[in-house]
């Protein structure tokens, strides 16, 4: 299935041949080790990764059971119960660390926001966007070179700013952990939305991602057609904007989002969707320009899974964390992300083109964020 999914990504070759060349160039950088997907925390660049704010990639059951099975100090009659006891203890530590890290992300991102003179991400994102647009214009005027990247922020700060609102789940989740202890994992499997993102196990993550991609693809079939080259947020209905935001990771409470849709507060919905569009653009721009500078870009596997998840570059039934555990699956996900980047940035000045991003797509063109490949992957 993975091979078939990867082959279906050749939609670019028939529609955007120049983008294919650029995608192949980026994939060569991956094959040559310039883009690395790492699993060892000692190899991760703090500038790009925030693993403390992301879900678990690999459930520890097999590792713990194997350790107990090979432990000669544990009698055979005790091994079955010891396996589950150690698994329970491991999960409690995972939840404890997740709770602590959720608070740390909130605290550290608050300092970061103050550096931008902002109270929240809605104020900071436009400021970051202006920095990038200024660099694009200078690149076009040959004032800068593509090897220049003088941004006033790190990617880790950017993504943690967008993940900081998970702190509002802490009070209820803390009580759940106290009451249910080792059984918290079972509860979170059936109701994964109660846990902060960094307390989510692969099973719970799969349930959420599977549900969201089904709703998202159904919605995008309604709003995207081949004839529409420019698709601004205001061209969508309230329910369509609501659906896109609901199935994204936009840090907004579901209650507030529901009320805005129910009371037809379209300007607020448009603002929310625009901010999410700008965030994904900034994140993509940061990663692509870093890769093209020829430096090594080391992404933790949880960050790669999150990139695929946020951009909806997967199909219903695909377990992204499970795919990440094999070389073939990792290559498939990297190729999808690279093809997506070439679709967005092909023929722009950051990939050997002559146009700025807005010159290619127009201002806040959702077509660049919701490309046709979100409908064709895996068919």
GROMACS .gro file of C-alpha atoms in nm:
model
  379
    1UNK     CA    1   0.000   0.000   0.000
    2UNK     CA    2   0.287   0.235   0.081
    3UNK     CA    3   0.445   0.180  -0.261
    4UNK     CA    4   0.113   0.245  -0.431
    5UNK     CA    5   0.066   0.561  -0.227
    6UNK     CA    6   0.411   0.683  -0.321
    7UNK     CA    7   0.352   0.614  -0.689
    8UNK     CA    8   0.031   0.814  -0.676
    9UNK     CA    9   0.233   1.118  -0.579
   10UNK     CA   10   0.348   1.139  -0.939
   11UNK     CA   11   0.046   1.363  -1.003
   12UNK     CA   12   0.295   1.648  -1.007
   13UNK     CA   13   0.484   1.501  -1.301
   14UNK     CA   14   0.187   1.528  -1.530
   15UNK     CA   15   0.074   1.872  -1.415
   16UNK     CA   16   0.381   2.064  -1.308
   17UNK     CA   17   0.693   1.928  -1.477
   18UNK     CA   18   0.917   2.206  -1.346
   19UNK     CA   19   0.795   2.129  -0.996
   20UNK     CA   20   0.899   1.767  -1.048
   21UNK     CA   21   1.256   1.874  -1.118
   22UNK     CA   22   1.257   2.082  -0.802
   23UNK     CA   23   1.103   1.798  -0.601
   24UNK     CA   24   1.371   1.560  -0.726
   25UNK     CA   25   1.636   1.813  -0.626
   26UNK     CA   26   1.497   1.828  -0.273
   27UNK     CA   27   1.468   1.450  -0.254
   28UNK     CA   28   1.833   1.417  -0.360
   29UNK     CA   29   1.924   1.630  -0.060
   30UNK     CA   30   1.732   1.383   0.155
   31UNK     CA   31   1.908   1.083   0.001
   32UNK     CA   32   2.245   1.256   0.047
   33UNK     CA   33   2.182   1.308   0.417
   34UNK     CA   34   2.113   1.681   0.417
   35UNK     CA   35   1.761   1.612   0.543
   36UNK     CA   36   1.768   1.351   0.816
   37UNK     CA   37   1.486   1.192   1.011
   38UNK     CA   38   1.631   1.100   1.347
   39UNK     CA   39   1.516   0.897   1.644
   40UNK     CA   40   1.798   0.961   1.890
   41UNK     CA   41   1.734   1.267   2.104
   42UNK     CA   42   2.107   1.338   2.117
   43UNK     CA   43   2.107   1.416   1.744
   44UNK     CA   44   1.813   1.654   1.740
   45UNK     CA   45   1.861   2.025   1.667
   46UNK     CA   46   1.671   2.225   1.926
   47UNK     CA   47   1.632   2.504   1.670
   48UNK     CA   48   1.395   2.290   1.462
   49UNK     CA   49   1.234   2.033   1.690
   50UNK     CA   50   1.003   2.042   1.986
   51UNK     CA   51   0.959   1.677   2.071
   52UNK     CA   52   0.842   1.770   2.420
   53UNK     CA   53   0.519   1.908   2.269
   54UNK     CA   54   0.437   1.613   2.039
   55UNK     CA   55   0.279   1.268   2.086
   56UNK     CA   56   0.459   0.940   2.135
   57UNK     CA   57   0.565   0.774   1.808
   58UNK     CA   58   0.631   0.417   1.924
   59UNK     CA   59   0.432   0.248   2.200
   60UNK     CA   60   0.678   0.092   2.449
   61UNK     CA   61   0.492  -0.237   2.495
   62UNK     CA   62   0.713  -0.455   2.272
   63UNK     CA   63   1.035  -0.309   2.410
   64UNK     CA   64   0.929  -0.352   2.773
   65UNK     CA   65   0.793  -0.703   2.722
   66UNK     CA   66   1.119  -0.807   2.552
   67UNK     CA   67   1.326  -0.660   2.835
   68UNK     CA   68   1.124  -0.851   3.095
   69UNK     CA   69   1.140  -1.171   2.893
   70UNK     CA   70   1.521  -1.144   2.879
   71UNK     CA   71   1.560  -1.042   3.243
   72UNK     CA   72   1.699  -1.344   3.426
   73UNK     CA   73   1.630  -1.181   3.762
   74UNK     CA   74   1.255  -1.211   3.703
   75UNK     CA   75   1.115  -1.559   3.755
   76UNK     CA   76   0.910  -1.712   3.477
   77UNK     CA   77   0.601  -1.722   3.696
   78UNK     CA   78   0.632  -1.347   3.762
   79UNK     CA   79   0.702  -1.235   3.406
   80UNK     CA   80   0.341  -1.191   3.281
   81UNK     CA   81   0.241  -0.959   3.564
   82UNK     CA   82   0.582  -0.785   3.564
   83UNK     CA   83   0.543  -0.698   3.196
   84UNK     CA   84   0.218  -0.510   3.251
   85UNK     CA   85   0.337  -0.356   3.576
   86UNK     CA   86   0.644  -0.207   3.407
   87UNK     CA   87   0.435  -0.096   3.111
   88UNK     CA   88   0.197   0.083   3.347
   89UNK     CA   89   0.484   0.252   3.531
   90UNK     CA   90   0.638   0.357   3.199
   91UNK     CA   91   0.311   0.516   3.089
   92UNK     CA   92   0.268   0.699   3.419
   93UNK     CA   93   0.616   0.847   3.375
   94UNK     CA   94   0.524   0.940   3.019
   95UNK     CA   95   0.214   1.124   3.141
   96UNK     CA   96   0.409   1.292   3.421
   97UNK     CA   97   0.670   1.417   3.175
   98UNK     CA   98   0.396   1.525   2.936
   99UNK     CA   99   0.224   1.733   3.203
  100UNK     CA  100   0.552   1.898   3.301
  101UNK     CA  101   0.646   1.965   2.940
  102UNK     CA  102   0.305   2.111   2.858
  103UNK     CA  103   0.357   2.369   3.131
  104UNK     CA  104   0.717   2.431   3.017
  105UNK     CA  105   0.602   2.493   2.659
  106UNK     CA  106   0.341   2.741   2.779
  107UNK     CA  107   0.594   2.922   3.000
  108UNK     CA  108   0.873   2.938   2.742
  109UNK     CA  109   0.645   3.042   2.456
  110UNK     CA  110   0.511   3.326   2.669
  111UNK     CA  111   0.864   3.464   2.688
  112UNK     CA  112   0.898   3.420   2.313
  113UNK     CA  113   0.575   3.611   2.249
  114UNK     CA  114   0.692   3.896   2.469
  115UNK     CA  115   0.999   3.922   2.247
  116UNK     CA  116   0.764   3.999   1.959
  117UNK     CA  117   0.565   4.240   2.171
  118UNK     CA  118   0.265   4.008   2.139
  119UNK     CA  119   0.018   3.855   2.377
  120UNK     CA  120  -0.076   3.561   2.155
  121UNK     CA  121   0.001   3.384   1.829
  122UNK     CA  122  -0.253   3.592   1.636
  123UNK     CA  123  -0.037   3.900   1.688
  124UNK     CA  124   0.299   3.726   1.642
  125UNK     CA  125   0.226   3.537   1.318
  126UNK     CA  126   0.174   3.853   1.105
  127UNK     CA  127   0.500   3.996   1.244
  128UNK     CA  128   0.688   3.681   1.144
  129UNK     CA  129   0.523   3.689   0.803
  130UNK     CA  130   0.645   4.043   0.742
  131UNK     CA  131   1.003   3.935   0.817
  132UNK     CA  132   0.981   3.656   0.559
  133UNK     CA  133   0.811   3.870   0.295
  134UNK     CA  134   1.083   4.132   0.340
  135UNK     CA  135   1.351   3.868   0.282
  136UNK     CA  136   1.169   3.745  -0.028
  137UNK     CA  137   1.166   4.094  -0.177
  138UNK     CA  138   1.535   4.140  -0.098
  139UNK     CA  139   1.614   3.806  -0.260
  140UNK     CA  140   1.427   3.917  -0.570
  141UNK     CA  141   1.628   4.239  -0.578
  142UNK     CA  142   1.950   4.039  -0.530
  143UNK     CA  143   2.019   4.219  -0.205
  144UNK     CA  144   2.034   3.883  -0.030
  145UNK     CA  145   2.145   3.540  -0.143
  146UNK     CA  146   1.965   3.213  -0.083
  147UNK     CA  147   2.233   3.130   0.171
  148UNK     CA  148   2.113   3.412   0.392
  149UNK     CA  149   1.860   3.335   0.662
  150UNK     CA  150   1.852   3.606   0.925
  151UNK     CA  151   1.526   3.532   1.101
  152UNK     CA  152   1.451   3.664   1.445
  153UNK     CA  153   1.307   3.335   1.566
  154UNK     CA  154   1.370   2.961   1.570
  155UNK     CA  155   1.134   2.703   1.428
  156UNK     CA  156   1.105   2.536   1.768
  157UNK     CA  157   0.976   2.865   1.909
  158UNK     CA  158   0.726   2.898   1.624
  159UNK     CA  159   0.572   2.553   1.668
  160UNK     CA  160   0.565   2.572   2.048
  161UNK     CA  161   0.381   2.902   2.025
  162UNK     CA  162   0.110   2.723   1.826
  163UNK     CA  163   0.101   2.428   2.068
  164UNK     CA  164   0.096   2.622   2.394
  165UNK     CA  165  -0.283   2.616   2.436
  166UNK     CA  166  -0.265   2.248   2.528
  167UNK     CA  167  -0.215   2.374   2.882
  168UNK     CA  168  -0.591   2.423   2.912
  169UNK     CA  169  -0.633   2.046   2.904
  170UNK     CA  170  -0.406   1.997   3.205
  171UNK     CA  171  -0.652   2.038   3.497
  172UNK     CA  172  -0.892   1.769   3.376
  173UNK     CA  173  -0.614   1.542   3.254
  174UNK     CA  174  -0.427   1.569   3.584
  175UNK     CA  175  -0.740   1.456   3.770
  176UNK     CA  176  -0.784   1.166   3.526
  177UNK     CA  177  -0.426   1.051   3.592
  178UNK     CA  178  -0.477   1.068   3.969
  179UNK     CA  179  -0.802   0.873   3.959
  180UNK     CA  180  -0.730   0.611   3.694
  181UNK     CA  181  -0.348   0.579   3.727
  182UNK     CA  182  -0.230   0.297   3.497
  183UNK     CA  183  -0.575   0.276   3.335
  184UNK     CA  184  -0.535   0.630   3.202
  185UNK     CA  185  -0.387   0.485   2.882
  186UNK     CA  186  -0.703   0.281   2.823
  187UNK     CA  187  -0.925   0.584   2.877
  188UNK     CA  188  -0.708   0.799   2.647
  189UNK     CA  189  -0.724   0.535   2.376
  190UNK     CA  190  -1.104   0.558   2.359
  191UNK     CA  191  -1.116   0.934   2.429
  192UNK     CA  192  -0.781   1.068   2.301
  193UNK     CA  193  -0.905   1.427   2.286
  194UNK     CA  194  -0.891   1.456   2.667
  195UNK     CA  195  -0.511   1.432   2.670
  196UNK     CA  196  -0.264   1.707   2.580
  197UNK     CA  197  -0.089   1.630   2.252
  198UNK     CA  198   0.234   1.525   2.419
  199UNK     CA  199   0.044   1.274   2.636
  200UNK     CA  200  -0.110   1.100   2.337
  201UNK     CA  201  -0.017   0.740   2.256
  202UNK     CA  202   0.004   0.612   1.895
  203UNK     CA  203  -0.334   0.441   1.925
  204UNK     CA  204  -0.513   0.756   2.033
  205UNK     CA  205  -0.330   0.963   1.774
  206UNK     CA  206  -0.439   0.725   1.500
  207UNK     CA  207  -0.805   0.753   1.603
  208UNK     CA  208  -0.794   1.133   1.584
  209UNK     CA  209  -0.594   1.153   1.260
  210UNK     CA  210  -0.817   0.897   1.091
  211UNK     CA  211  -1.134   1.084   1.185
  212UNK     CA  212  -1.000   1.422   1.078
  213UNK     CA  213  -0.868   1.314   0.738
  214UNK     CA  214  -1.203   1.160   0.645
  215UNK     CA  215  -1.388   1.483   0.725
  216UNK     CA  216  -1.118   1.700   0.570
  217UNK     CA  217  -1.114   1.520   0.235
  218UNK     CA  218  -1.491   1.529   0.212
  219UNK     CA  219  -1.480   1.903   0.271
  220UNK     CA  220  -1.197   1.976   0.026
  221UNK     CA  221  -1.385   1.797  -0.252
  222UNK     CA  222  -1.653   2.061  -0.207
  223UNK     CA  223  -1.427   2.368  -0.210
  224UNK     CA  224  -1.154   2.279  -0.461
  225UNK     CA  225  -1.200   2.237  -0.834
  226UNK     CA  226  -0.950   2.242  -1.118
  227UNK     CA  227  -1.102   2.563  -1.252
  228UNK     CA  228  -1.034   2.760  -0.934
  229UNK     CA  229  -0.682   2.899  -0.932
  230UNK     CA  230  -0.746   3.155  -0.660
  231UNK     CA  231  -0.938   3.051  -0.351
  232UNK     CA  232  -0.938   3.315  -0.074
  233UNK     CA  233  -1.101   3.242   0.264
  234UNK     CA  234  -1.386   3.486   0.202
  235UNK     CA  235  -1.496   3.279  -0.100
  236UNK     CA  236  -1.589   2.993   0.134
  237UNK     CA  237  -1.909   2.956   0.330
  238UNK     CA  238  -1.914   2.972   0.709
  239UNK     CA  239  -1.961   2.597   0.735
  240UNK     CA  240  -1.669   2.530   0.501
  241UNK     CA  241  -1.433   2.757   0.694
  242UNK     CA  242  -1.557   2.604   1.018
  243UNK     CA  243  -1.492   2.253   0.886
  244UNK     CA  244  -1.137   2.330   0.773
  245UNK     CA  245  -1.043   2.490   1.105
  246UNK     CA  246  -1.213   2.216   1.307
  247UNK     CA  247  -1.007   1.949   1.132
  248UNK     CA  248  -0.681   2.143   1.161
  249UNK     CA  249  -0.462   2.189   1.468
  250UNK     CA  250  -0.553   2.555   1.498
  251UNK     CA  251  -0.516   2.639   1.871
  252UNK     CA  252  -0.871   2.758   1.926
  253UNK     CA  253  -1.129   2.611   2.161
  254UNK     CA  254  -1.398   2.405   1.993
  255UNK     CA  255  -1.662   2.597   2.190
  256UNK     CA  256  -1.546   2.933   2.061
  257UNK     CA  257  -1.523   2.797   1.707
  258UNK     CA  258  -1.874   2.650   1.728
  259UNK     CA  259  -2.023   2.979   1.852
  260UNK     CA  260  -1.858   3.175   1.571
  261UNK     CA  261  -2.011   2.941   1.319
  262UNK     CA  262  -2.353   2.931   1.486
  263UNK     CA  263  -2.380   3.310   1.512
  264UNK     CA  264  -2.239   3.366   1.163
  265UNK     CA  265  -1.934   3.564   1.278
  266UNK     CA  266  -1.759   3.516   0.946
  267UNK     CA  267  -1.490   3.782   0.989
  268UNK     CA  268  -1.354   3.599   1.293
  269UNK     CA  269  -1.363   3.265   1.111
  270UNK     CA  270  -1.175   3.417   0.817
  271UNK     CA  271  -0.917   3.562   1.055
  272UNK     CA  272  -0.867   3.222   1.219
  273UNK     CA  273  -0.823   3.043   0.886
  274UNK     CA  274  -0.588   3.314   0.757
  275UNK     CA  275  -0.367   3.283   1.064
  276UNK     CA  276  -0.349   2.905   1.018
  277UNK     CA  277  -0.263   2.951   0.650
  278UNK     CA  278   0.014   3.195   0.743
  279UNK     CA  279   0.153   2.963   1.010
  280UNK     CA  280   0.183   2.668   0.770
  281UNK     CA  281   0.347   2.896   0.513
  282UNK     CA  282   0.604   3.024   0.765
  283UNK     CA  283   0.682   2.670   0.880
  284UNK     CA  284   0.721   2.547   0.521
  285UNK     CA  285   0.937   2.847   0.427
  286UNK     CA  286   1.163   2.794   0.726
  287UNK     CA  287   1.219   2.425   0.654
  288UNK     CA  288   1.267   2.460   0.278
  289UNK     CA  289   1.510   2.752   0.298
  290UNK     CA  290   1.712   2.575   0.566
  291UNK     CA  291   1.736   2.264   0.351
  292UNK     CA  292   1.838   2.458   0.040
  293UNK     CA  293   2.120   2.632   0.224
  294UNK     CA  294   2.303   2.299   0.211
  295UNK     CA  295   2.313   2.254   0.585
  296UNK     CA  296   2.200   1.938   0.759
  297UNK     CA  297   1.838   1.955   0.868
  298UNK     CA  298   1.765   1.696   1.135
  299UNK     CA  299   1.397   1.645   1.204
  300UNK     CA  300   1.279   1.416   1.477
  301UNK     CA  301   1.042   1.149   1.348
  302UNK     CA  302   0.761   1.295   1.561
  303UNK     CA  303   0.807   1.630   1.384
  304UNK     CA  304   0.787   1.464   1.043
  305UNK     CA  305   0.468   1.283   1.143
  306UNK     CA  306   0.326   1.614   1.262
  307UNK     CA  307   0.418   1.789   0.936
  308UNK     CA  308   0.231   1.524   0.738
  309UNK     CA  309  -0.062   1.538   0.979
  310UNK     CA  310  -0.099   1.917   0.983
  311UNK     CA  311  -0.083   1.939   0.603
  312UNK     CA  312  -0.318   1.640   0.563
  313UNK     CA  313  -0.081   1.452   0.332
  314UNK     CA  314  -0.215   1.109   0.417
  315UNK     CA  315  -0.524   0.899   0.356
  316UNK     CA  316  -0.780   0.736   0.576
  317UNK     CA  317  -0.651   0.415   0.731
  318UNK     CA  318  -0.284   0.512   0.724
  319UNK     CA  319  -0.112   0.492   1.061
  320UNK     CA  320   0.156   0.760   1.034
  321UNK     CA  321   0.345   0.650   1.344
  322UNK     CA  322   0.352   0.292   1.222
  323UNK     CA  323   0.481   0.404   0.882
  324UNK     CA  324   0.757   0.598   1.054
  325UNK     CA  325   0.897   0.278   1.207
  326UNK     CA  326   1.016   0.145   0.869
  327UNK     CA  327   1.264   0.290   0.620
  328UNK     CA  328   1.016   0.253   0.334
  329UNK     CA  329   0.743   0.428   0.531
  330UNK     CA  330   0.975   0.712   0.629
  331UNK     CA  331   1.083   0.759   0.267
  332UNK     CA  332   0.718   0.770   0.161
  333UNK     CA  333   0.632   1.044   0.411
  334UNK     CA  334   0.941   1.248   0.323
  335UNK     CA  335   0.857   1.225  -0.046
  336UNK     CA  336   0.503   1.345   0.018
  337UNK     CA  337   0.627   1.644   0.211
  338UNK     CA  338   0.884   1.728  -0.057
  339UNK     CA  339   0.627   1.700  -0.336
  340UNK     CA  340   0.399   1.926  -0.136
  341UNK     CA  341   0.679   2.181  -0.096
  342UNK     CA  342   0.753   2.173  -0.468
  343UNK     CA  343   0.384   2.231  -0.541
  344UNK     CA  344   0.380   2.534  -0.313
  345UNK     CA  345   0.723   2.683  -0.381
  346UNK     CA  346   0.797   2.566  -0.735
  347UNK     CA  347   0.909   2.858  -0.957
  348UNK     CA  348   0.942   3.089  -0.658
  349UNK     CA  349   1.265   3.263  -0.573
  350UNK     CA  350   1.354   3.027  -0.292
  351UNK     CA  351   1.371   2.731  -0.536
  352UNK     CA  352   1.546   2.879  -0.839
  353UNK     CA  353   1.241   3.072  -0.960
  354UNK     CA  354   1.170   3.440  -1.018
  355UNK     CA  355   0.841   3.494  -0.836
  356UNK     CA  356   0.767   3.566  -0.475
  357UNK     CA  357   0.519   3.333  -0.311
  358UNK     CA  358   0.239   3.591  -0.329
  359UNK     CA  359   0.318   3.665  -0.694
  360UNK     CA  360   0.273   3.298  -0.775
  361UNK     CA  361  -0.037   3.230  -0.568
  362UNK     CA  362  -0.190   3.562  -0.467
  363UNK     CA  363  -0.264   3.674  -0.113
  364UNK     CA  364  -0.390   3.393   0.114
  365UNK     CA  365  -0.472   3.151  -0.167
  366UNK     CA  366  -0.605   2.836  -0.002
  367UNK     CA  367  -0.538   2.648  -0.323
  368UNK     CA  368  -0.169   2.647  -0.229
  369UNK     CA  369  -0.251   2.502   0.113
  370UNK     CA  370  -0.513   2.253  -0.004
  371UNK     CA  371  -0.362   2.114  -0.324
  372UNK     CA  372  -0.507   1.836  -0.534
  373UNK     CA  373  -0.269   1.584  -0.382
  374UNK     CA  374  -0.473   1.590  -0.060
  375UNK     CA  375  -0.744   1.421  -0.267
  376UNK     CA  376  -0.532   1.181  -0.470
  377UNK     CA  377  -0.277   1.032  -0.229
  378UNK     CA  378  -0.331   0.661  -0.207
  379UNK     CA  379  -0.593   0.629  -0.479
   0.00000   0.00000   0.00000
